[in-house]
PDB file of N, CA and C in Angstrom:
ATOM      1  N   MET A 121    -201.298   2.742 -58.928  1.00 48.00           N
ATOM      2  CA  MET A 121    -202.498   2.488 -58.286  1.00 48.00           C
ATOM      3  C   MET A 121    -202.066   1.317 -57.237  1.00 48.00           C
ATOM      4  N   LEU A 122    -201.208   0.514 -57.392  1.00 55.00           N
ATOM      5  CA  LEU A 122    -200.880  -0.363 -56.347  1.00 55.00           C
ATOM      6  C   LEU A 122    -200.105   0.015 -55.230  1.00 55.00           C
ATOM      7  N   ARG A 123    -199.404   1.288 -55.446  1.00 63.00           N
ATOM      8  CA  ARG A 123    -198.672   2.056 -54.297  1.00 63.00           C
ATOM      9  C   ARG A 123    -199.529   2.620 -53.231  1.00 63.00           C
ATOM     10  N   SER A 124    -200.869   3.013 -53.697  1.00 66.00           N
ATOM     11  CA  SER A 124    -201.787   3.641 -52.744  1.00 66.00           C
ATOM     12  C   SER A 124    -202.536   2.485 -51.914  1.00 66.00           C
ATOM     13  N   ASN A 125    -202.300   1.226 -52.285  1.00 64.00           N
ATOM     14  CA  ASN A 125    -202.887   0.252 -51.468  1.00 64.00           C
ATOM     15  C   ASN A 125    -202.112  -0.115 -50.082  1.00 64.00           C
ATOM     16  N   LYS A 126    -202.667   0.084 -48.962  1.00 64.00           N
ATOM     17  CA  LYS A 126    -201.866  -0.146 -47.840  1.00 64.00           C
ATOM     18  C   LYS A 126    -202.487  -1.315 -47.041  1.00 64.00           C
ATOM     19  N   GLY A 127    -203.417  -2.006 -47.400  1.00 64.00           N
ATOM     20  CA  GLY A 127    -204.057  -3.082 -46.725  1.00 64.00           C
ATOM     21  C   GLY A 127    -203.796  -4.284 -47.144  1.00 64.00           C
ATOM     22  N   PHE A 128    -204.258  -5.467 -46.477  1.00 67.00           N
ATOM     23  CA  PHE A 128    -204.162  -6.743 -46.941  1.00 67.00           C
ATOM     24  C   PHE A 128    -202.919  -7.455 -47.177  1.00 67.00           C
ATOM     25  N   PHE A 129    -201.887  -6.737 -46.719  1.00 79.00           N
ATOM     26  CA  PHE A 129    -200.541  -7.454 -46.804  1.00 79.00           C
ATOM     27  C   PHE A 129    -200.356  -8.733 -45.980  1.00 79.00           C
ATOM     28  N   LEU A 130    -200.850  -8.660 -44.775  1.00 82.00           N
ATOM     29  CA  LEU A 130    -200.588  -9.763 -43.770  1.00 82.00           C
ATOM     30  C   LEU A 130    -201.592 -10.791 -44.364  1.00 82.00           C
ATOM     31  N   LEU A 131    -202.889 -10.513 -44.732  1.00 83.00           N
ATOM     32  CA  LEU A 131    -203.775 -11.650 -45.055  1.00 83.00           C
ATOM     33  C   LEU A 131    -203.340 -12.206 -46.316  1.00 83.00           C
ATOM     34  N   GLU A 132    -202.878 -11.607 -47.242  1.00 86.00           N
ATOM     35  CA  GLU A 132    -202.229 -12.224 -48.527  1.00 86.00           C
ATOM     36  C   GLU A 132    -201.197 -13.316 -48.239  1.00 86.00           C
ATOM     37  N   LEU A 133    -200.251 -12.806 -47.285  1.00 87.00           N
ATOM     38  CA  LEU A 133    -199.310 -13.472 -46.875  1.00 87.00           C
ATOM     39  C   LEU A 133    -199.594 -14.945 -46.226  1.00 87.00           C
ATOM     40  N   LEU A 134    -200.749 -14.866 -45.230  1.00 91.00           N
ATOM     41  CA  LEU A 134    -201.224 -15.812 -44.573  1.00 91.00           C
ATOM     42  C   LEU A 134    -201.761 -16.971 -45.562  1.00 91.00           C
ATOM     43  N   LEU A 135    -202.536 -16.322 -46.592  1.00 91.00           N
ATOM     44  CA  LEU A 135    -203.244 -17.040 -47.622  1.00 91.00           C
ATOM     45  C   LEU A 135    -202.208 -17.923 -48.566  1.00 91.00           C
ATOM     46  N   SER A 136    -201.113 -17.225 -48.864  1.00 90.00           N
ATOM     47  CA  SER A 136    -200.103 -18.051 -49.631  1.00 90.00           C
ATOM     48  C   SER A 136    -199.416 -18.962 -48.906  1.00 90.00           C
ATOM     49  N   LEU A 137    -199.202 -18.901 -47.585  1.00 92.00           N
ATOM     50  CA  LEU A 137    -198.493 -19.755 -46.656  1.00 92.00           C
ATOM     51  C   LEU A 137    -199.437 -20.899 -46.599  1.00 92.00           C
ATOM     52  N   SER A 138    -200.686 -20.763 -46.317  1.00 95.00           N
ATOM     53  CA  SER A 138    -201.695 -21.751 -46.150  1.00 95.00           C
ATOM     54  C   SER A 138    -201.862 -22.657 -47.464  1.00 95.00           C
ATOM     55  N   ALA A 139    -201.752 -21.792 -48.503  1.00 94.00           N
ATOM     56  CA  ALA A 139    -201.986 -22.722 -49.920  1.00 94.00           C
ATOM     57  C   ALA A 139    -200.538 -23.473 -49.957  1.00 94.00           C
ATOM     58  N   LEU A 140    -199.548 -22.910 -49.559  1.00 93.00           N
ATOM     59  CA  LEU A 140    -198.210 -23.750 -49.717  1.00 93.00           C
ATOM     60  C   LEU A 140    -198.165 -24.959 -48.823  1.00 93.00           C
ATOM     61  N   LEU A 141    -198.901 -24.705 -47.651  1.00 94.00           N
ATOM     62  CA  LEU A 141    -198.889 -25.706 -46.620  1.00 94.00           C
ATOM     63  C   LEU A 141    -199.931 -26.871 -47.116  1.00 94.00           C
ATOM     64  N   MET A 142    -200.961 -26.558 -47.742  1.00 93.00           N
ATOM     65  CA  MET A 142    -201.947 -27.484 -48.246  1.00 93.00           C
ATOM     66  C   MET A 142    -201.301 -28.350 -49.350  1.00 93.00           C
ATOM     67  N   LEU A 143    -200.554 -27.547 -50.287  1.00 92.00           N
ATOM     68  CA  LEU A 143    -199.766 -28.448 -51.390  1.00 92.00           C
ATOM     69  C   LEU A 143    -198.618 -29.261 -50.715  1.00 92.00           C
ATOM     70  N   SER A 144    -198.154 -28.899 -49.633  1.00 93.00           N
ATOM     71  CA  SER A 144    -196.911 -29.798 -49.251  1.00 93.00           C
ATOM     72  C   SER A 144    -197.732 -30.882 -48.479  1.00 93.00           C
ATOM     73  N   LEU A 145    -198.865 -30.791 -47.804  1.00 93.00           N
ATOM     74  CA  LEU A 145    -199.487 -31.835 -47.221  1.00 93.00           C
ATOM     75  C   LEU A 145    -200.015 -32.796 -48.192  1.00 93.00           C
ATOM     76  N   TYR A 146    -200.331 -32.537 -49.406  1.00 92.00           N
ATOM     77  CA  TYR A 146    -200.641 -33.350 -50.302  1.00 92.00           C
ATOM     78  C   TYR A 146    -199.587 -34.072 -51.162  1.00 92.00           C
ATOM     79  N   LEU A 147    -198.441 -33.368 -51.327  1.00 94.00           N
ATOM     80  CA  LEU A 147    -197.377 -33.796 -52.248  1.00 94.00           C
ATOM     81  C   LEU A 147    -196.408 -34.754 -51.303  1.00 94.00           C
ATOM     82  N   LEU A 148    -196.303 -34.384 -50.128  1.00 93.00           N
ATOM     83  CA  LEU A 148    -195.136 -35.319 -49.250  1.00 93.00           C
ATOM     84  C   LEU A 148    -195.578 -36.579 -49.305  1.00 93.00           C
ATOM     85  N   PRO A 149    -196.755 -37.056 -49.048  1.00 93.00           N
ATOM     86  CA  PRO A 149    -197.096 -38.575 -49.047  1.00 93.00           C
ATOM     87  C   PRO A 149    -196.837 -39.233 -50.533  1.00 93.00           C
ATOM     88  N   LEU A 150    -197.101 -38.344 -51.464  1.00 93.00           N
ATOM     89  CA  LEU A 150    -196.901 -38.922 -52.715  1.00 93.00           C
ATOM     90  C   LEU A 150    -195.343 -39.202 -53.104  1.00 93.00           C
ATOM     91  N   LEU A 151    -194.632 -38.197 -52.493  1.00 93.00           N
ATOM     92  CA  LEU A 151    -193.149 -38.312 -52.657  1.00 93.00           C
ATOM     93  C   LEU A 151    -192.508 -39.512 -51.913  1.00 93.00           C
ATOM     94  N   MET A 152    -193.194 -39.695 -50.664  1.00 92.00           N
ATOM     95  CA  MET A 152    -192.579 -40.711 -49.710  1.00 92.00           C
ATOM     96  C   MET A 152    -192.837 -42.192 -50.439  1.00 92.00           C
ATOM     97  N   GLY A 153    -194.127 -42.183 -51.043  1.00 91.00           N
ATOM     98  CA  GLY A 153    -194.487 -43.475 -51.658  1.00 91.00           C
ATOM     99  C   GLY A 153    -193.588 -43.704 -53.093  1.00 91.00           C
ATOM    100  N   LEU A 154    -193.356 -42.621 -53.639  1.00 93.00           N
ATOM    101  CA  LEU A 154    -192.414 -42.859 -54.769  1.00 93.00           C
ATOM    102  C   LEU A 154    -190.913 -43.306 -54.391  1.00 93.00           C
ATOM    103  N   ARG A 155    -190.556 -42.778 -53.323  1.00 91.00           N
ATOM    104  CA  ARG A 155    -189.148 -43.257 -52.754  1.00 91.00           C
ATOM    105  C   ARG A 155    -189.164 -44.617 -52.326  1.00 91.00           C
ATOM    106  N   ASP A 156    -190.282 -45.166 -51.759  1.00 87.00           N
ATOM    107  CA  ASP A 156    -190.531 -46.457 -51.428  1.00 87.00           C
ATOM    108  C   ASP A 156    -190.582 -47.447 -52.632  1.00 87.00           C
ATOM    109  N   GLN A 157    -191.131 -46.957 -53.552  1.00 89.00           N
ATOM    110  CA  GLN A 157    -191.299 -47.686 -54.752  1.00 89.00           C
ATOM    111  C   GLN A 157    -189.989 -47.920 -55.658  1.00 89.00           C
ATOM    112  N   SER A 158    -189.074 -46.740 -55.562  1.00 89.00           N
ATOM    113  CA  SER A 158    -188.014 -46.934 -56.147  1.00 89.00           C
ATOM    114  C   SER A 158    -186.990 -47.796 -55.295  1.00 89.00           C
ATOM    115  N   ARG A 159    -187.142 -47.698 -53.997  1.00 87.00           N
ATOM    116  CA  ARG A 159    -186.201 -48.630 -53.327  1.00 87.00           C
ATOM    117  C   ARG A 159    -186.529 -50.086 -53.514  1.00 87.00           C
ATOM    118  N   LYS A 160    -187.799 -50.344 -53.654  1.00 87.00           N
ATOM    119  CA  LYS A 160    -188.296 -51.800 -53.906  1.00 87.00           C
ATOM    120  C   LYS A 160    -187.788 -52.188 -55.362  1.00 87.00           C
ATOM    121  N   LEU A 161    -187.831 -51.418 -56.266  1.00 89.00           N
ATOM    122  CA  LEU A 161    -187.492 -51.714 -57.620  1.00 89.00           C
ATOM    123  C   LEU A 161    -185.928 -51.704 -57.624  1.00 89.00           C
ATOM    124  N   GLU A 162    -185.190 -51.071 -56.945  1.00 88.00           N
ATOM    125  CA  GLU A 162    -183.775 -51.141 -56.781  1.00 88.00           C
ATOM    126  C   GLU A 162    -183.311 -52.510 -56.274  1.00 88.00           C
ATOM    127  N   ILE A 163    -184.021 -53.024 -55.103  1.00 87.00           N
ATOM    128  CA  ILE A 163    -183.779 -54.242 -54.608  1.00 87.00           C
ATOM    129  C   ILE A 163    -184.036 -55.373 -55.426  1.00 87.00           C
ATOM    130  N   GLU A 164    -185.284 -55.272 -56.183  1.00 88.00           N
ATOM    131  CA  GLU A 164    -185.678 -56.136 -57.083  1.00 88.00           C
ATOM    132  C   GLU A 164    -184.603 -56.496 -58.291  1.00 88.00           C
ATOM    133  N   ASN A 165    -184.145 -55.244 -58.683  1.00 91.00           N
ATOM    134  CA  ASN A 165    -183.214 -55.287 -59.829  1.00 91.00           C
ATOM    135  C   ASN A 165    -181.816 -56.054 -59.432  1.00 91.00           C
ATOM    136  N   SER A 166    -181.438 -55.697 -58.297  1.00 89.00           N
ATOM    137  CA  SER A 166    -180.314 -56.218 -57.718  1.00 89.00           C
ATOM    138  C   SER A 166    -180.478 -57.745 -57.591  1.00 89.00           C
ATOM    139  N   ALA A 167    -181.493 -58.257 -57.081  1.00 88.00           N
ATOM    140  CA  ALA A 167    -181.777 -59.600 -56.936  1.00 88.00           C
ATOM    141  C   ALA A 167    -181.744 -60.247 -58.298  1.00 88.00           C
ATOM    142  N   ARG A 168    -182.284 -59.696 -59.338  1.00 90.00           N
ATOM    143  CA  ARG A 168    -182.195 -60.196 -60.690  1.00 90.00           C
ATOM    144  C   ARG A 168    -180.907 -60.365 -61.138  1.00 90.00           C
ATOM    145  N   LYS A 169    -180.055 -59.175 -60.966  1.00 91.00           N
ATOM    146  CA  LYS A 169    -178.902 -59.161 -61.205  1.00 91.00           C
ATOM    147  C   LYS A 169    -177.831 -60.317 -60.639  1.00 91.00           C
ATOM    148  N   LEU A 170    -178.157 -60.433 -59.499  1.00 89.00           N
ATOM    149  CA  LEU A 170    -177.545 -61.531 -58.594  1.00 89.00           C
ATOM    150  C   LEU A 170    -177.839 -63.027 -59.326  1.00 89.00           C
ATOM    151  N   MET A 171    -179.121 -63.182 -59.656  1.00 87.00           N
ATOM    152  CA  MET A 171    -179.543 -64.381 -60.193  1.00 87.00           C
ATOM    153  C   MET A 171    -178.932 -64.723 -61.519  1.00 87.00           C
ATOM    154  N   TYR A 172    -178.654 -63.627 -62.472  1.00 88.00           N
ATOM    155  CA  TYR A 172    -177.981 -63.888 -63.617  1.00 88.00           C
ATOM    156  C   TYR A 172    -176.444 -64.108 -63.359  1.00 88.00           C
ATOM    157  N   GLU A 173    -175.925 -63.499 -62.475  1.00 87.00           N
ATOM    158  CA  GLU A 173    -174.688 -63.684 -62.127  1.00 87.00           C
ATOM    159  C   GLU A 173    -174.230 -65.079 -61.697  1.00 87.00           C
ATOM    160  N   GLU A 174    -175.116 -65.391 -60.823  1.00 85.00           N
ATOM    161  CA  GLU A 174    -175.074 -66.939 -60.358  1.00 85.00           C
ATOM    162  C   GLU A 174    -175.092 -67.925 -61.498  1.00 85.00           C
ATOM    163  N   LEU A 175    -176.224 -67.550 -62.271  1.00 84.00           N
ATOM    164  CA  LEU A 175    -176.418 -68.633 -63.446  1.00 84.00           C
ATOM    165  C   LEU A 175    -175.020 -68.521 -64.400  1.00 84.00           C
ATOM    166  N   GLN A 176    -174.684 -67.541 -64.749  1.00 84.00           N
ATOM    167  CA  GLN A 176    -173.376 -67.351 -65.327  1.00 84.00           C
ATOM    168  C   GLN A 176    -172.239 -67.963 -64.819  1.00 84.00           C
ATOM    169  N   ALA A 177    -172.004 -67.818 -63.617  1.00 84.00           N
ATOM    170  CA  ALA A 177    -170.955 -68.449 -62.886  1.00 84.00           C
ATOM    171  C   ALA A 177    -170.999 -70.062 -62.900  1.00 84.00           C
ATOM    172  N   LYS A 178    -172.284 -70.575 -62.830  1.00 81.00           N
ATOM    173  CA  LYS A 178    -172.370 -71.967 -62.751  1.00 81.00           C
ATOM    174  C   LYS A 178    -172.252 -72.590 -64.087  1.00 81.00           C
ATOM    175  N   LEU A 179    -172.689 -71.817 -65.214  1.00 79.00           N
ATOM    176  CA  LEU A 179    -172.220 -72.235 -66.473  1.00 79.00           C
ATOM    177  C   LEU A 179    -171.017 -72.394 -67.041  1.00 79.00           C
ATOM    178  N   LEU A 180    -170.048 -71.456 -66.362  1.00 83.00           N
ATOM    179  CA  LEU A 180    -168.698 -71.496 -66.825  1.00 83.00           C
ATOM    180  C   LEU A 180    -167.855 -72.397 -65.948  1.00 83.00           C
ATOM    181  N   ASP A 181    -168.139 -72.487 -64.705  1.00 80.00           N
ATOM    182  CA  ASP A 181    -167.450 -73.609 -63.877  1.00 80.00           C
ATOM    183  C   ASP A 181    -168.617 -74.205 -63.001  1.00 80.00           C
ATOM    184  N   SER A 182    -168.801 -75.498 -63.500  1.00 70.00           N
ATOM    185  CA  SER A 182    -169.874 -76.412 -62.995  1.00 70.00           C
ATOM    186  C   SER A 182    -169.342 -77.139 -61.501  1.00 70.00           C
ATOM    187  N   GLN A 183    -169.511 -76.121 -60.623  1.00 70.00           N
ATOM    188  CA  GLN A 183    -168.979 -76.782 -59.250  1.00 70.00           C
ATOM    189  C   GLN A 183    -170.305 -77.219 -58.564  1.00 70.00           C
ATOM    190  N   THR A 184    -170.282 -77.477 -57.366  1.00 72.00           N
ATOM    191  CA  THR A 184    -171.563 -77.986 -56.521  1.00 72.00           C
ATOM    192  C   THR A 184    -172.373 -76.724 -56.405  1.00 72.00           C
ATOM    193  N   TYR A 185    -173.729 -76.959 -56.181  1.00 77.00           N
ATOM    194  CA  TYR A 185    -174.777 -76.065 -55.980  1.00 77.00           C
ATOM    195  C   TYR A 185    -174.958 -75.838 -54.419  1.00 77.00           C
ATOM    196  N   ASN A 186    -174.467 -74.793 -54.043  1.00 82.00           N
ATOM    197  CA  ASN A 186    -174.692 -74.472 -52.574  1.00 82.00           C
ATOM    198  C   ASN A 186    -175.573 -73.183 -52.412  1.00 82.00           C
ATOM    199  N   ASP A 187    -176.378 -73.379 -51.449  1.00 85.00           N
ATOM    200  CA  ASP A 187    -177.239 -72.279 -50.994  1.00 85.00           C
ATOM    201  C   ASP A 187    -176.396 -71.349 -49.982  1.00 85.00           C
ATOM    202  N   TYR A 188    -176.545 -70.005 -50.206  1.00 87.00           N
ATOM    203  CA  TYR A 188    -175.955 -69.103 -49.361  1.00 87.00           C
ATOM    204  C   TYR A 188    -176.582 -67.900 -49.334  1.00 87.00           C
ATOM    205  N   THR A 189    -176.067 -66.904 -48.358  1.00 87.00           N
ATOM    206  CA  THR A 189    -176.697 -65.572 -48.165  1.00 87.00           C
ATOM    207  C   THR A 189    -175.588 -64.513 -48.486  1.00 87.00           C
ATOM    208  N   ILE A 190    -176.009 -63.466 -49.150  1.00 87.00           N
ATOM    209  CA  ILE A 190    -175.146 -62.174 -49.478  1.00 87.00           C
ATOM    210  C   ILE A 190    -175.853 -61.113 -48.937  1.00 87.00           C
ATOM    211  N   LEU A 191    -175.079 -60.221 -48.390  1.00 87.00           N
ATOM    212  CA  LEU A 191    -175.320 -58.913 -47.807  1.00 87.00           C
ATOM    213  C   LEU A 191    -174.904 -57.689 -48.663  1.00 87.00           C
ATOM    214  N   ARG A 192    -175.830 -57.054 -49.383  1.00 85.00           N
ATOM    215  CA  ARG A 192    -175.328 -56.146 -50.267  1.00 85.00           C
ATOM    216  C   ARG A 192    -176.414 -54.854 -49.872  1.00 85.00           C
ATOM    217  N   ASN A 193    -175.769 -53.732 -49.482  1.00 82.00           N
ATOM    218  CA  ASN A 193    -176.430 -52.358 -49.389  1.00 82.00           C
ATOM    219  C   ASN A 193    -177.498 -52.469 -48.194  1.00 82.00           C
ATOM    220  N   LYS A 194    -177.060 -53.217 -47.127  1.00 82.00           N
ATOM    221  CA  LYS A 194    -177.886 -53.587 -46.031  1.00 82.00           C
ATOM    222  C   LYS A 194    -179.088 -54.346 -46.284  1.00 82.00           C
ATOM    223  N   VAL A 195    -179.002 -55.240 -47.406  1.00 85.00           N
ATOM    224  CA  VAL A 195    -180.250 -56.014 -47.726  1.00 85.00           C
ATOM    225  C   VAL A 195    -179.710 -57.308 -47.868  1.00 85.00           C
ATOM    226  N   GLU A 196    -180.351 -58.409 -47.201  1.00 88.00           N
ATOM    227  CA  GLU A 196    -179.848 -59.690 -47.291  1.00 88.00           C
ATOM    228  C   GLU A 196    -180.617 -60.634 -48.454  1.00 88.00           C
ATOM    229  N   TYR A 197    -179.949 -61.091 -49.248  1.00 89.00           N
ATOM    230  CA  TYR A 197    -180.348 -61.929 -50.460  1.00 89.00           C
ATOM    231  C   TYR A 197    -179.928 -63.427 -50.128  1.00 89.00           C
ATOM    232  N   LYS A 198    -180.867 -64.247 -50.298  1.00 90.00           N
ATOM    233  CA  LYS A 198    -180.699 -65.682 -50.004  1.00 90.00           C
ATOM    234  C   LYS A 198    -180.692 -66.291 -51.405  1.00 90.00           C
ATOM    235  N   ILE A 199    -179.664 -67.104 -51.781  1.00 89.00           N
ATOM    236  CA  ILE A 199    -179.534 -67.701 -52.980  1.00 89.00           C
ATOM    237  C   ILE A 199    -179.826 -69.296 -52.788  1.00 89.00           C
ATOM    238  N   ILE A 200    -180.788 -69.833 -53.405  1.00 88.00           N
ATOM    239  CA  ILE A 200    -181.378 -70.919 -53.193  1.00 88.00           C
ATOM    240  C   ILE A 200    -181.183 -71.937 -54.420  1.00 88.00           C
ATOM    241  N   TRP A 201    -180.721 -73.166 -54.580  1.00 86.00           N
ATOM    242  CA  TRP A 201    -180.729 -74.011 -55.723  1.00 86.00           C
ATOM    243  C   TRP A 201    -181.882 -74.995 -55.420  1.00 86.00           C
ATOM    244  N   ASN A 202    -182.650 -75.280 -56.494  1.00 83.00           N
ATOM    245  CA  ASN A 202    -183.605 -76.232 -56.494  1.00 83.00           C
ATOM    246  C   ASN A 202    -183.634 -77.275 -57.915  1.00 83.00           C
ATOM    247  N   ASP A 203    -184.063 -78.314 -57.738  1.00 79.00           N
ATOM    248  CA  ASP A 203    -184.255 -79.212 -59.011  1.00 79.00           C
ATOM    249  C   ASP A 203    -185.620 -78.808 -59.638  1.00 79.00           C
ATOM    250  N   THR A 204    -185.753 -79.050 -60.956  1.00 75.00           N
ATOM    251  CA  THR A 204    -186.923 -78.803 -61.645  1.00 75.00           C
ATOM    252  C   THR A 204    -187.867 -80.049 -61.401  1.00 75.00           C
ATOM    253  N   GLU A 205    -189.019 -80.169 -62.099  1.00 72.00           N
ATOM    254  CA  GLU A 205    -189.978 -81.245 -61.903  1.00 72.00           C
ATOM    255  C   GLU A 205    -189.369 -82.520 -62.834  1.00 72.00           C
ATOM    256  N   SER A 206    -188.681 -81.980 -63.895  1.00 73.00           N
ATOM    257  CA  SER A 206    -188.019 -83.239 -64.601  1.00 73.00           C
ATOM    258  C   SER A 206    -186.828 -83.692 -63.985  1.00 73.00           C
ATOM    259  N   GLY A 207    -186.070 -82.872 -63.084  1.00 69.00           N
ATOM    260  CA  GLY A 207    -185.033 -83.252 -62.462  1.00 69.00           C
ATOM    261  C   GLY A 207    -183.584 -83.023 -63.349  1.00 69.00           C
ATOM    262  N   ALA A 208    -183.834 -82.629 -64.520  1.00 72.00           N
ATOM    263  CA  ALA A 208    -182.677 -82.377 -65.655  1.00 72.00           C
ATOM    264  C   ALA A 208    -182.032 -81.216 -65.374  1.00 72.00           C
ATOM    265  N   GLN A 209    -182.850 -80.277 -64.940  1.00 79.00           N
ATOM    266  CA  GLN A 209    -182.177 -78.824 -64.888  1.00 79.00           C
ATOM    267  C   GLN A 209    -182.267 -78.460 -63.485  1.00 79.00           C
ATOM    268  N   LYS A 210    -181.646 -77.263 -63.220  1.00 81.00           N
ATOM    269  CA  LYS A 210    -181.635 -76.869 -61.877  1.00 81.00           C
ATOM    270  C   LYS A 210    -182.143 -75.299 -62.023  1.00 81.00           C
ATOM    271  N   VAL A 211    -182.658 -74.969 -60.963  1.00 85.00           N
ATOM    272  CA  VAL A 211    -183.286 -73.547 -60.760  1.00 85.00           C
ATOM    273  C   VAL A 211    -182.714 -72.806 -59.512  1.00 85.00           C
ATOM    274  N   VAL A 212    -182.242 -71.705 -59.909  1.00 85.00           N
ATOM    275  CA  VAL A 212    -181.723 -70.772 -58.938  1.00 85.00           C
ATOM    276  C   VAL A 212    -182.924 -69.840 -58.644  1.00 85.00           C
ATOM    277  N   CYS A 213    -182.831 -69.482 -57.245  1.00 88.00           N
ATOM    278  CA  CYS A 213    -183.914 -68.476 -56.634  1.00 88.00           C
ATOM    279  C   CYS A 213    -183.284 -67.461 -55.747  1.00 88.00           C
ATOM    280  N   VAL A 214    -183.508 -66.364 -55.949  1.00 89.00           N
ATOM    281  CA  VAL A 214    -182.756 -65.330 -55.240  1.00 89.00           C
ATOM    282  C   VAL A 214    -184.114 -64.580 -54.119  1.00 89.00           C
ATOM    283  N   LYS A 215    -183.827 -64.733 -53.019  1.00 89.00           N
ATOM    284  CA  LYS A 215    -185.107 -64.464 -52.158  1.00 89.00           C
ATOM    285  C   LYS A 215    -184.718 -63.302 -51.225  1.00 89.00           C
ATOM    286  N   VAL A 216    -185.516 -62.365 -51.098  1.00 89.00           N
ATOM    287  CA  VAL A 216    -185.308 -61.188 -50.167  1.00 89.00           C
ATOM    288  C   VAL A 216    -186.490 -61.283 -49.098  1.00 89.00           C
ATOM    289  N   GLU A 217    -185.936 -61.381 -47.819  1.00 82.00           N
ATOM    290  CA  GLU A 217    -187.021 -61.505 -46.789  1.00 82.00           C
ATOM    291  C   GLU A 217    -187.868 -60.279 -46.611  1.00 82.00           C
ATOM    292  N   LYS A 218    -188.922 -60.383 -45.982  1.00 75.00           N
ATOM    293  CA  LYS A 218    -189.795 -59.234 -45.571  1.00 75.00           C
ATOM    294  C   LYS A 218    -189.033 -58.448 -44.460  1.00 75.00           C
ATOM    295  N   SER A 219    -189.203 -57.206 -44.769  1.00 72.00           N
ATOM    296  CA  SER A 219    -188.512 -56.318 -43.835  1.00 72.00           C
ATOM    297  C   SER A 219    -189.510 -54.895 -43.579  1.00 72.00           C
ATOM    298  N   ALA A 220    -189.035 -54.053 -42.761  1.00 69.00           N
ATOM    299  CA  ALA A 220    -189.789 -52.876 -42.596  1.00 69.00           C
ATOM    300  C   ALA A 220    -189.846 -52.172 -43.751  1.00 69.00           C
ATOM    301  N   PHE A 221    -189.010 -52.222 -44.783  1.00 67.00           N
ATOM    302  CA  PHE A 221    -189.002 -51.208 -46.037  1.00 67.00           C
ATOM    303  C   PHE A 221    -189.665 -51.899 -47.219  1.00 67.00           C
ATOM    304  N   MET A 222    -189.626 -53.245 -47.180  1.00 70.00           N
ATOM    305  CA  MET A 222    -190.185 -53.977 -48.432  1.00 70.00           C
ATOM    306  C   MET A 222    -190.946 -55.377 -48.098  1.00 70.00           C
ATOM    307  N   SER A 223    -191.906 -55.840 -48.817  1.00 75.00           N
ATOM    308  CA  SER A 223    -192.429 -57.182 -48.784  1.00 75.00           C
ATOM    309  C   SER A 223    -191.361 -58.063 -49.362  1.00 75.00           C
ATOM    310  N   GLU A 224    -191.801 -59.308 -49.077  1.00 81.00           N
ATOM    311  CA  GLU A 224    -190.911 -60.338 -49.445  1.00 81.00           C
ATOM    312  C   GLU A 224    -191.041 -60.570 -51.129  1.00 81.00           C
ATOM    313  N   SER A 225    -189.819 -60.735 -51.768  1.00 82.00           N
ATOM    314  CA  SER A 225    -189.745 -60.917 -53.269  1.00 82.00           C
ATOM    315  C   SER A 225    -188.785 -62.130 -53.507  1.00 82.00           C
ATOM    316  N   LYS A 226    -189.085 -62.749 -54.647  1.00 84.00           N
ATOM    317  CA  LYS A 226    -188.420 -63.986 -55.159  1.00 84.00           C
ATOM    318  C   LYS A 226    -188.217 -63.846 -56.585  1.00 84.00           C
ATOM    319  N   VAL A 227    -187.073 -64.113 -57.223  1.00 84.00           N
ATOM    320  CA  VAL A 227    -186.700 -63.892 -58.384  1.00 84.00           C
ATOM    321  C   VAL A 227    -186.099 -65.312 -58.702  1.00 84.00           C
ATOM    322  N   CYS A 228    -186.570 -66.134 -59.700  1.00 84.00           N
ATOM    323  CA  CYS A 228    -186.106 -67.480 -60.159  1.00 84.00           C
ATOM    324  C   CYS A 228    -185.649 -67.571 -61.636  1.00 84.00           C
ATOM    325  N   GLY A 229    -184.709 -68.432 -61.796  1.00 81.00           N
ATOM    326  CA  GLY A 229    -184.252 -68.654 -63.333  1.00 81.00           C
ATOM    327  C   GLY A 229    -183.775 -70.083 -63.335  1.00 81.00           C
ATOM    328  N   VAL A 230    -183.783 -70.557 -64.538  1.00 82.00           N
ATOM    329  CA  VAL A 230    -183.394 -71.952 -64.946  1.00 82.00           C
ATOM    330  C   VAL A 230    -182.129 -71.915 -65.426  1.00 82.00           C
ATOM    331  N   LEU A 231    -181.219 -72.954 -64.879  1.00 74.00           N
ATOM    332  CA  LEU A 231    -179.963 -73.239 -65.481  1.00 74.00           C
ATOM    333  C   LEU A 231    -180.060 -74.183 -66.677  1.00 74.00           C
ATOM    334  N   GLU A 232    -179.740 -73.540 -67.859  1.00 70.00           N
ATOM    335  CA  GLU A 232    -179.851 -74.423 -69.077  1.00 70.00           C
ATOM    336  C   GLU A 232    -178.540 -74.839 -69.572  1.00 70.00           C
TER     337      GLU A 232
END
């Protein structure tokens, strides 16, 4: 029955291609948004990891508290030391500046 059918091949092809195009137009922005979210999470996780590494290093060897900048994976992390309100403890903050890829984020932890 299907072998005797000689029409609608081009029309069926165009319909399937247009359906594929519509799906790709809907899914590509979603995939791009997911990629941006994963990059933001990766940067935030590495900032949190830097904060914990800095806290552990200061607990092991209590040297002076210096502010400095680290560049990892083309992202600039600023490590900033502050005093708490009581003045007895130190707070370390890792700050990532606003760029074209992500907004500004800041992760802080207390040295106990």
